[in-house]
Each structure stands twice: as C-alpha cells, then as structure tokens.
Tab-separated table of C-alpha atoms in Angstrom:
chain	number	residue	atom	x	y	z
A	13	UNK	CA	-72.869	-11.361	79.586
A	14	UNK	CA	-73.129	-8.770	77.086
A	15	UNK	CA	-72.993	-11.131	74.418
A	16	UNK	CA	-75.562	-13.326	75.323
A	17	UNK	CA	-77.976	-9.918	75.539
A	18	UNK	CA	-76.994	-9.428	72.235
A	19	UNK	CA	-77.845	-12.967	70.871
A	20	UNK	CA	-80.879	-12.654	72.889
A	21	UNK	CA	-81.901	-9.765	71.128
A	22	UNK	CA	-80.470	-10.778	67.500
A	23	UNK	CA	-82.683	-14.164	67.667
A	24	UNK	CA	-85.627	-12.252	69.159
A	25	UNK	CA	-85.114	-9.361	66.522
A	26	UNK	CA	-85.535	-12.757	63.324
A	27	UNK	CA	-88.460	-13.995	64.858
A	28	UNK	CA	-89.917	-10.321	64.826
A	29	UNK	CA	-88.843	-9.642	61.315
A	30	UNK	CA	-90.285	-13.179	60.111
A	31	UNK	CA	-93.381	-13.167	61.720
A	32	UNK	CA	-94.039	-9.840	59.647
A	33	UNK	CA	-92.703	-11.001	56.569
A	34	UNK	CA	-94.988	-13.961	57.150
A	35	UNK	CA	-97.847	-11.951	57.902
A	36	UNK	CA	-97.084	-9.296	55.045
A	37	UNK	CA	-97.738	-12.783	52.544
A	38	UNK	CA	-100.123	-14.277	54.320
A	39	UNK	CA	-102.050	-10.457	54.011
A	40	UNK	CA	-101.110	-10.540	50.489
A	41	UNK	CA	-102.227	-14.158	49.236
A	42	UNK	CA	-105.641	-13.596	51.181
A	43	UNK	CA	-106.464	-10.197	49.468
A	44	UNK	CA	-105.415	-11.833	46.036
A	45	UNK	CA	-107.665	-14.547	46.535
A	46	UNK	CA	-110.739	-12.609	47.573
A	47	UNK	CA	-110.133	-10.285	44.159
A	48	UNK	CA	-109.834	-13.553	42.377
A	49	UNK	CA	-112.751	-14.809	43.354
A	50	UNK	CA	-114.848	-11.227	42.475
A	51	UNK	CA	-113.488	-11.702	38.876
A	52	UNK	CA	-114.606	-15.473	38.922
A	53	UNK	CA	-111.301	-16.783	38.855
A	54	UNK	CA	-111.913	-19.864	41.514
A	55	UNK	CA	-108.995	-21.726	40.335
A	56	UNK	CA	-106.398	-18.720	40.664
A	57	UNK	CA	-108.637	-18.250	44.159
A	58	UNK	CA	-108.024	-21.540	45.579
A	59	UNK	CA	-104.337	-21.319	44.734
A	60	UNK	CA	-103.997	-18.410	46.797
A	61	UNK	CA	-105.872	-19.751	49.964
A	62	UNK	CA	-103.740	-22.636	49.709
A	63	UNK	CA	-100.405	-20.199	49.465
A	64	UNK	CA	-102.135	-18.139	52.311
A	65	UNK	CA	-102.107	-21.543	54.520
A	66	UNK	CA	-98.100	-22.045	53.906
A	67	UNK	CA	-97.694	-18.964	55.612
A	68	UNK	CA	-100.271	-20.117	58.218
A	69	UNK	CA	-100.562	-23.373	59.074
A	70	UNK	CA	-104.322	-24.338	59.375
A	71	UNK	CA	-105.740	-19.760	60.155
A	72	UNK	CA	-109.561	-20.530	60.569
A	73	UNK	CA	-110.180	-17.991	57.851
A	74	UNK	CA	-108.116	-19.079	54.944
A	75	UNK	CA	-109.496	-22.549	55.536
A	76	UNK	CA	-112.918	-21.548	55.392
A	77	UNK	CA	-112.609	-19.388	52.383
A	78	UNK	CA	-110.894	-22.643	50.825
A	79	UNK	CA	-113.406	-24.579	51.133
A	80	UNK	CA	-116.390	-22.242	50.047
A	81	UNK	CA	-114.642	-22.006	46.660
A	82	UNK	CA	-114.337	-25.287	46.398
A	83	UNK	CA	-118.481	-25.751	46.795
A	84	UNK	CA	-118.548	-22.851	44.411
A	85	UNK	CA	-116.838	-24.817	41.588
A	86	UNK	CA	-118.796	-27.511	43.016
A	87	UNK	CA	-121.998	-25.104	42.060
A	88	UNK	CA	-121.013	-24.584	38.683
A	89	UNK	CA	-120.446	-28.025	37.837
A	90	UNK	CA	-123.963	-28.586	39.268
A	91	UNK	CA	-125.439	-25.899	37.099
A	92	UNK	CA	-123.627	-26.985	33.461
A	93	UNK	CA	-125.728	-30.464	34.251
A	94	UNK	CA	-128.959	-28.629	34.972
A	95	UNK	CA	-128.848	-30.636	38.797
A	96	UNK	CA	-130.074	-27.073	40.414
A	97	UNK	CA	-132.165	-28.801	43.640
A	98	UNK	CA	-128.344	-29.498	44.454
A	99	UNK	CA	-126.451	-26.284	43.288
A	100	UNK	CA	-128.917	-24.603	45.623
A	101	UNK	CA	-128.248	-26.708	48.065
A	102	UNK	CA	-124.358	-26.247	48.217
A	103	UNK	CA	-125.310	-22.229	47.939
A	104	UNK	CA	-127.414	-22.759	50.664
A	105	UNK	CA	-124.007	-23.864	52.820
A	106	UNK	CA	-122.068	-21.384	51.398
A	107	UNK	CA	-124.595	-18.545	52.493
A	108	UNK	CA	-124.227	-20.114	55.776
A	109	UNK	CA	-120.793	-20.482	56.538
A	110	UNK	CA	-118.620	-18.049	59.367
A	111	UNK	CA	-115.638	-16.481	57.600
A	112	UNK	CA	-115.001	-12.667	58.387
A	113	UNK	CA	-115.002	-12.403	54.676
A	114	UNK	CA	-118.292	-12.311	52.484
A	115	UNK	CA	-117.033	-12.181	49.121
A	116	UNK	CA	-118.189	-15.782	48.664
A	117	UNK	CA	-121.442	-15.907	49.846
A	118	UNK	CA	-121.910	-12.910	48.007
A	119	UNK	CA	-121.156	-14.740	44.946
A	120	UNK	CA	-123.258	-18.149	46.558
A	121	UNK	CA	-126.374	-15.631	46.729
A	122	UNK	CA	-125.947	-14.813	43.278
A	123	UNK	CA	-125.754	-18.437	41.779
A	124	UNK	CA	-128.525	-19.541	44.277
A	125	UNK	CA	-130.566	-16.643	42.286
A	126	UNK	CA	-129.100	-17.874	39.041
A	127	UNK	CA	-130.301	-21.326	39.690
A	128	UNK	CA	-134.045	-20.438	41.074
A	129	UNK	CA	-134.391	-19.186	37.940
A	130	UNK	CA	-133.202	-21.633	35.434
A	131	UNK	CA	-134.868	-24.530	37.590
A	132	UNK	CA	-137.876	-22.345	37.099
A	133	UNK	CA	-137.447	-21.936	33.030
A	134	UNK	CA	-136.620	-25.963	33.485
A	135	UNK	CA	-140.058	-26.761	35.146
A	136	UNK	CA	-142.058	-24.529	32.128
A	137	UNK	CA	-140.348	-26.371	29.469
A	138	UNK	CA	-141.264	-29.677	30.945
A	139	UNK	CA	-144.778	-28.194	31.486
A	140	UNK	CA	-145.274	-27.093	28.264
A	141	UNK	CA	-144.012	-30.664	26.112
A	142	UNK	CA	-146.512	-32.159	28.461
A	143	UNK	CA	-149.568	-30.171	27.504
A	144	UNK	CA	-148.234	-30.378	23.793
A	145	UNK	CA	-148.371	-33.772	23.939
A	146	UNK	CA	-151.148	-34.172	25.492
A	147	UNK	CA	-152.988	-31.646	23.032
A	148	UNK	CA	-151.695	-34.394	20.182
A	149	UNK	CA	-153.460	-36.746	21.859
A	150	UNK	CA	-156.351	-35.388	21.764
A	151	UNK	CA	-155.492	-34.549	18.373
A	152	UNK	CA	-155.496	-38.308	17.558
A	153	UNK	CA	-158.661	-39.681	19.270
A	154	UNK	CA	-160.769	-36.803	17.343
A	155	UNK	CA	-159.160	-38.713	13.853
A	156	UNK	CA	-160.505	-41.803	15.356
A	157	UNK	CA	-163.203	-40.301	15.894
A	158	UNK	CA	-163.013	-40.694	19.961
A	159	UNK	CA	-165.081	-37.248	19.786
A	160	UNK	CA	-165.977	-37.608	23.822
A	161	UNK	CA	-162.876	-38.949	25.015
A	162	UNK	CA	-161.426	-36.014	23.109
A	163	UNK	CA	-163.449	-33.709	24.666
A	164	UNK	CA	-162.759	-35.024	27.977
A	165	UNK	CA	-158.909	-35.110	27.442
A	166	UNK	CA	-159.173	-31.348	26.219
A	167	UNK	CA	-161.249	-30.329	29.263
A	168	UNK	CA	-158.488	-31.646	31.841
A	169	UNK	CA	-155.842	-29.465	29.826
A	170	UNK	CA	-157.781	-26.380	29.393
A	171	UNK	CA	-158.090	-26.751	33.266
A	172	UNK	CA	-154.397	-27.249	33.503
A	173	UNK	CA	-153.124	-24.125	31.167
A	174	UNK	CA	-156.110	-21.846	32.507
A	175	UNK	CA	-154.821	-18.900	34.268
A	176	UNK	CA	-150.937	-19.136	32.800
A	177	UNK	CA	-150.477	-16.143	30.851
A	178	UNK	CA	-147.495	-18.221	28.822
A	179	UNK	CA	-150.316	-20.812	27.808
A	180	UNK	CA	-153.097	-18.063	25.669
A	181	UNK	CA	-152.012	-20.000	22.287
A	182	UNK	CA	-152.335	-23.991	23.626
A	183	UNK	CA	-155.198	-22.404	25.371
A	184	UNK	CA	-157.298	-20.906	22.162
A	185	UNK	CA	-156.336	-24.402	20.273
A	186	UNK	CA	-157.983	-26.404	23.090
A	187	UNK	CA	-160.971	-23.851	22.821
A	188	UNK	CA	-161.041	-24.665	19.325
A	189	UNK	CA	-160.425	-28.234	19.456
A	190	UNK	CA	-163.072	-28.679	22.196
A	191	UNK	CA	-165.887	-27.146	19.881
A	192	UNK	CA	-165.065	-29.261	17.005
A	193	UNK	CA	-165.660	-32.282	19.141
A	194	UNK	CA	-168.894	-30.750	20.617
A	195	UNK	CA	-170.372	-29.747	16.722
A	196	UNK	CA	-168.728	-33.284	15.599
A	197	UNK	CA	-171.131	-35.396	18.729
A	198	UNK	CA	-173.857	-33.284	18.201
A	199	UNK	CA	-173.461	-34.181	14.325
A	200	UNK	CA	-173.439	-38.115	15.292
A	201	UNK	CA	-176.413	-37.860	17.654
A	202	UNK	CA	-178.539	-36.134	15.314
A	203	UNK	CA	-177.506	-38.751	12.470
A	204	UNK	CA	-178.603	-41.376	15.012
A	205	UNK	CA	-182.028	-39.789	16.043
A	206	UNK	CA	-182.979	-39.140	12.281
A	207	UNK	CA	-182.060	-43.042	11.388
A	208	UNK	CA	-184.091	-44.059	14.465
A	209	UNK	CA	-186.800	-42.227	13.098
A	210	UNK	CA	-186.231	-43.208	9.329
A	211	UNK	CA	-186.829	-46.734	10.950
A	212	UNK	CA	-189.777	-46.071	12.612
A	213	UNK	CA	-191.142	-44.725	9.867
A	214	UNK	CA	-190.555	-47.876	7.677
A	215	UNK	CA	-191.892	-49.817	10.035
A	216	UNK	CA	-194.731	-47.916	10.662
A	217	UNK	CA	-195.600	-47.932	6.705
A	218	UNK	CA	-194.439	-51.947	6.790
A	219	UNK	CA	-197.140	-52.378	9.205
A	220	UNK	CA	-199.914	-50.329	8.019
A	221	UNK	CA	-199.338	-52.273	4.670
A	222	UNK	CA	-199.305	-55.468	6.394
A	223	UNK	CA	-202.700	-54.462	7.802
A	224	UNK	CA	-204.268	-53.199	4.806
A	225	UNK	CA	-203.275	-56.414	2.923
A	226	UNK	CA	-204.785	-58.950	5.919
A	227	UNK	CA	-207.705	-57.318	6.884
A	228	UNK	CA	-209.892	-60.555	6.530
A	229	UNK	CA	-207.565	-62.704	8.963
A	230	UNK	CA	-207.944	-61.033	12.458
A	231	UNK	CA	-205.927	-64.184	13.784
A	232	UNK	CA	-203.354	-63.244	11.366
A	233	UNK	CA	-203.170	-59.507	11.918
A	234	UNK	CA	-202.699	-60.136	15.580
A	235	UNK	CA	-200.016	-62.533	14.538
A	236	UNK	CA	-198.186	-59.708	12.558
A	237	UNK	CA	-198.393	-57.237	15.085
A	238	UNK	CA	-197.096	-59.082	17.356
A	239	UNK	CA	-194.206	-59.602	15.121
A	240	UNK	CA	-194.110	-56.205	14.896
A	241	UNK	CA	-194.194	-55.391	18.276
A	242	UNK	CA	-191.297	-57.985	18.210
A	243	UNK	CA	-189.320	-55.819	15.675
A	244	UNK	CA	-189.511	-52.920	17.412
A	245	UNK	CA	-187.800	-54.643	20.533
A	246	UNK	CA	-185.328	-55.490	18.522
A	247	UNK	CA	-184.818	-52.610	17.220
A	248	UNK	CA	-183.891	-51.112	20.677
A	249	UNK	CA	-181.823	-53.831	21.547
A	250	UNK	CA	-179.915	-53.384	18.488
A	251	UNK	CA	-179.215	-49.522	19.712
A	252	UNK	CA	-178.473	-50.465	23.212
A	253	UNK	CA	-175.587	-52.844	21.740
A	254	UNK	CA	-174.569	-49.751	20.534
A	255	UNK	CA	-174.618	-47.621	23.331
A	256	UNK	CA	-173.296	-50.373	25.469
A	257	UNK	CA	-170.090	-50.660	23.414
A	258	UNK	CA	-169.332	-46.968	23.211
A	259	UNK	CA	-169.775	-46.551	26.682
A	260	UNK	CA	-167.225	-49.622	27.583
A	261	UNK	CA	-164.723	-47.832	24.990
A	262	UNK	CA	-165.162	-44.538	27.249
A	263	UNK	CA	-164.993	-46.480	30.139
A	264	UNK	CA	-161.436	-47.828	29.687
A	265	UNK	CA	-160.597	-45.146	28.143
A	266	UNK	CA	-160.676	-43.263	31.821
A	267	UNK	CA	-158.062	-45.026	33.530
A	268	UNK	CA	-156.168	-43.421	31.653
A	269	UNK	CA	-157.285	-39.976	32.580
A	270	UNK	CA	-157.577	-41.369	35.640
A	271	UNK	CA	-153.357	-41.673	36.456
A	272	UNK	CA	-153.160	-38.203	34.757
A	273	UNK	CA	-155.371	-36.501	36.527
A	274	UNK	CA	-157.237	-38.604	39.431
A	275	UNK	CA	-153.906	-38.800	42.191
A	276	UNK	CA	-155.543	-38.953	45.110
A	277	UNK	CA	-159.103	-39.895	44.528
A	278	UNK	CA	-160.646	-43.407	44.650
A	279	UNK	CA	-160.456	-44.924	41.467
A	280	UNK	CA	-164.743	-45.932	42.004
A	281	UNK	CA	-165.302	-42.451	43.245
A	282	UNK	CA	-163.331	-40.986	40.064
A	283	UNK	CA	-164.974	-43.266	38.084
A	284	UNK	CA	-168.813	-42.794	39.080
A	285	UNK	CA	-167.975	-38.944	38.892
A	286	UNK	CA	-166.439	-39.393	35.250
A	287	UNK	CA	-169.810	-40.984	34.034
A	288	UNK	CA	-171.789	-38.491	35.729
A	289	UNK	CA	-170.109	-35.884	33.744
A	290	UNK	CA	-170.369	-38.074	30.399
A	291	UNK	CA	-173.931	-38.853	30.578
A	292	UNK	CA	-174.406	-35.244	31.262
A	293	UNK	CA	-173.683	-34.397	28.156
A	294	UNK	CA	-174.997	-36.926	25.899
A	295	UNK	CA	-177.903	-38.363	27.859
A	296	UNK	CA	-179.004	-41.732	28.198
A	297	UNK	CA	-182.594	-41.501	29.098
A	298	UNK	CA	-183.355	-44.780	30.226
A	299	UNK	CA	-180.441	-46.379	29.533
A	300	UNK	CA	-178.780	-44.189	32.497
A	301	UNK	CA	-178.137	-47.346	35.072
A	302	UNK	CA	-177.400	-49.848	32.812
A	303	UNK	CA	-174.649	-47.407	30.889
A	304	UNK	CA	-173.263	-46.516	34.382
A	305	UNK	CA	-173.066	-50.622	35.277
A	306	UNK	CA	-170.746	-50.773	31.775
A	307	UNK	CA	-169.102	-48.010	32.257
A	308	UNK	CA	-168.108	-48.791	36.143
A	309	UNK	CA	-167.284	-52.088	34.880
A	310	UNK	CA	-165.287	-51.370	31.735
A	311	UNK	CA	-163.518	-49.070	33.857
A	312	UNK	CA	-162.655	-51.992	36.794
A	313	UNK	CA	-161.269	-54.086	34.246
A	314	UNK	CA	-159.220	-51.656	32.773
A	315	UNK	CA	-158.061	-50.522	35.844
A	316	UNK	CA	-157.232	-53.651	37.526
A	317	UNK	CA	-155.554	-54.758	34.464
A	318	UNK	CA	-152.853	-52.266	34.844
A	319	UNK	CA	-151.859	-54.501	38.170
A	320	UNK	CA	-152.994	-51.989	40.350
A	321	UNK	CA	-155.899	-52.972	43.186
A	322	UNK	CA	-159.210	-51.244	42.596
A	323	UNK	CA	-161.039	-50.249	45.645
C-alpha cells in the first residue's frame, strides 16, 4: 500500500516538475521572440514561436504571433517592390489581429505609416513626369507653330499644377510658355489683317486705274467692276479656306485633350465648349457658325476614328 502512495506521488511529482520545465521554455522562447521582433529580427522571431509551439502544442498565442510575423515579412517584401495598396493591406490585418501581445501590430502601425508615405512620394513622381511631359508637348506644337493648341494644352496644365506648392517652377514655365503663344497669335493675326489690307489696297488702286483708263466705255467699266466685285469674293473665299483648315487642325487636335482632360463629359458637349473658348479668343466675326460646323465636325471624325462611339 505504501508503495503504491509513493509511486503515486513520484509519477505525480514528474508531471509537476515537467509541466514547469515546459512552461519555464515555453516563457522563455515567447519573450525571445517578442525582443526579436523589436530589433527586426523576423526570421530569429519566427524560429522562436515555432520553438515556443514544441513546448505547446497549437497555445492560441504563439500561433497568432506566428503568423503576424509571417505577414510582416510578407510587408516587407511588398514594400522592396513598391506594391504598397497591398503592404497596407496585410498591416491593416496585422493591426487587427487578437494576441495578448502588441509588439507586432506595433511594428504593422509603423510600416502601414512607412508605406502611406512612400505610396504618397510614388503618386508625386508619377504626377510630376506627367506634367513634364505634357509641358514638352506643348513645347513641340509651339515649334510647329500649333500656337493655339499650345495655348490650350498649357491652360489644362496650369489648371492641373495650380495650387501645389511642389509645382511653382513647371508653374512659372507654363506662365511663360502661355504668353509666348499669346504674343506669337497676336503676331500672326496682325500679319494677316495688314496683308488683307495690303490687298485691298491693290485692288482698290487696280480699280481706280482700270476706271481712269475706260472712262469712255460705260458698258465696259460696269464689266470691270463687276470683275472686281468678283475679285473681292474671291478674295474672301481664299481666307475662309484658310480659316476653315486651321480650325479642322484645332478641331482634331481636341480629342486629344479631350481623353486627357474631358472623363466624364459628352464628347459634343466638350467639344461645342472647346470652340466656344477658341473662338473667344481669336474671333471669327462672321465666320462664327460655319468655323463651329468644321470644328464640330473635324472633331467627330477624329473622335470616332479612335473606335470609340460619339454621342
């Protein structure tokens, strides 16, 4: 009898002494782990939760730390290949998750912070090669000497960088830019007016000639002005072939401002309000409705060929 007490208490006496010898390394895996992961040692970490789980098969806690240092390797790798949207994302879990322990969504809130901020510097630099390139555009219709398409292009980016403190430099070029294109159509209009009127003026002489010399044929003056008259019709339908072929260049050259800057406006309704803005500035007189027809059409074809339906 007495010896089976004493068995009794020898075998109850080795659980005790193993279930704190257990506990002692569970105790001291878990508190290794948590300092491994404060020095930003994952791997080390996740060697230690796993040691942690020999001495207790499947504890809630060691599991869960586990597998938040997993995500958080899971965060950096995210991070080195600039996919933040998705290190945030795995932060975002991490933040969320039960364990007793915070030490990793301490470190979750810090790489969620870390990431904000270099998707943020991502988004500028995008930004800012877009307006470049976009200012080099410009740059290149002024050498063809695309003076209002220019100035349109310019307009939409000074709208863009207006208000960015980061911009002040793009923004003073565009400034600049802009008034070389409004000197440069302001040149070319006046050249045009004074030809017109250096042609009226040669016909006017032309005619008073022809008069002068013909005075004794009244059947013949008649006849000349009447050709005159004739002349000076042509004249103005040799200027509205002009204006109608810069205005179907502008035209098509708005669809493309149109998928830069129209998204969510009828192409028409963009369109119409596009040669509003146009004739504005260089008017047309009365050439007004006839340049908007071209324009409205040269912008239809344009924008229809680009397989897209125009409504």
């Amino acid at each position: 009898m007495r010896f089976k007490k004493l068995l009794a208490l020898i075998i109850i006496s080795t659980f005790l002494l193993t279930g704190c010898k257990n506990d002692k390394k569970y105790n001291e895996y878990m508190e290794e782990g948590q300092q491994a992961v404060k020095q930003e040692q994952y791997e080390d970490a996740l060697d230690y939760f796993e040691s942690a789980l020999t001495e207790k098969d499947g504890d809630t806690e060691a599991t869960s730390l586990h597998t938040q240092v997993e995500k958080i390797l899971q965060v950096e790798a995210k991070i080195k290949n600039k996919l933040y949207d998705e290190a945030i994302e795995l932060c975002n879990e991490i933040i969320k998750s039960d364990s007793e322990s915070s030490v990793c969504r301490d470190v979750a809130q810090s790489l969620k912070s870390q990431c904000e901020k270099l998707k943020e510097e991502q988004e500028n630099l995008t930004f800012k090669e877009e307006i470049d390139k976009k200012i080099d555009e410009a740059k290149k219709l002024m050498d063809k000497e695309e003076y209002m398409n220019a100035k349109v292009k310019l307009g939409y980016i000074i709208e863009e960088v207006t208000g960015k403190p980061s911009y002040t430099e793009e923004l003073k070029e565009c400034n600049s830019l802009l008034k070389t294109c409004n000197d440069k159509i302001d040149e070319l209009a006046n050249k045009e007016k004074e030809e017109k009127e250096n042609n009226k003026t040669e016909n006017k002489d032309s005619n008073t000639n022809q008069t002068n010399n013909k005075n004794n044929n009244s059947d013949k003056n008649n006849n000349n002005n009447s050709n005159n008259n004739s002349s000076n019709n042509s004249e103005k339908i040799d200027f509205n072939d002009e204006l109608k072929k810069q205005i179907a260049v502008a035209g098509e050259a708005y669809v493309e401002f149109y998928f830069e800057y129209g998204e969510g406006t009828a192409p028409s309704a963009f369109a119409e309000q596009a040669y509003e803005d146009t004739e504005n500035d260089t008017p047309l007189g009365e050439y007004k409705e006839q340049g908007k027809t071209i324009f409205m059409n040269a912008f239809k074809e344009a924008y229809e060929a680009t397989g897209n339906e125009y409504y």
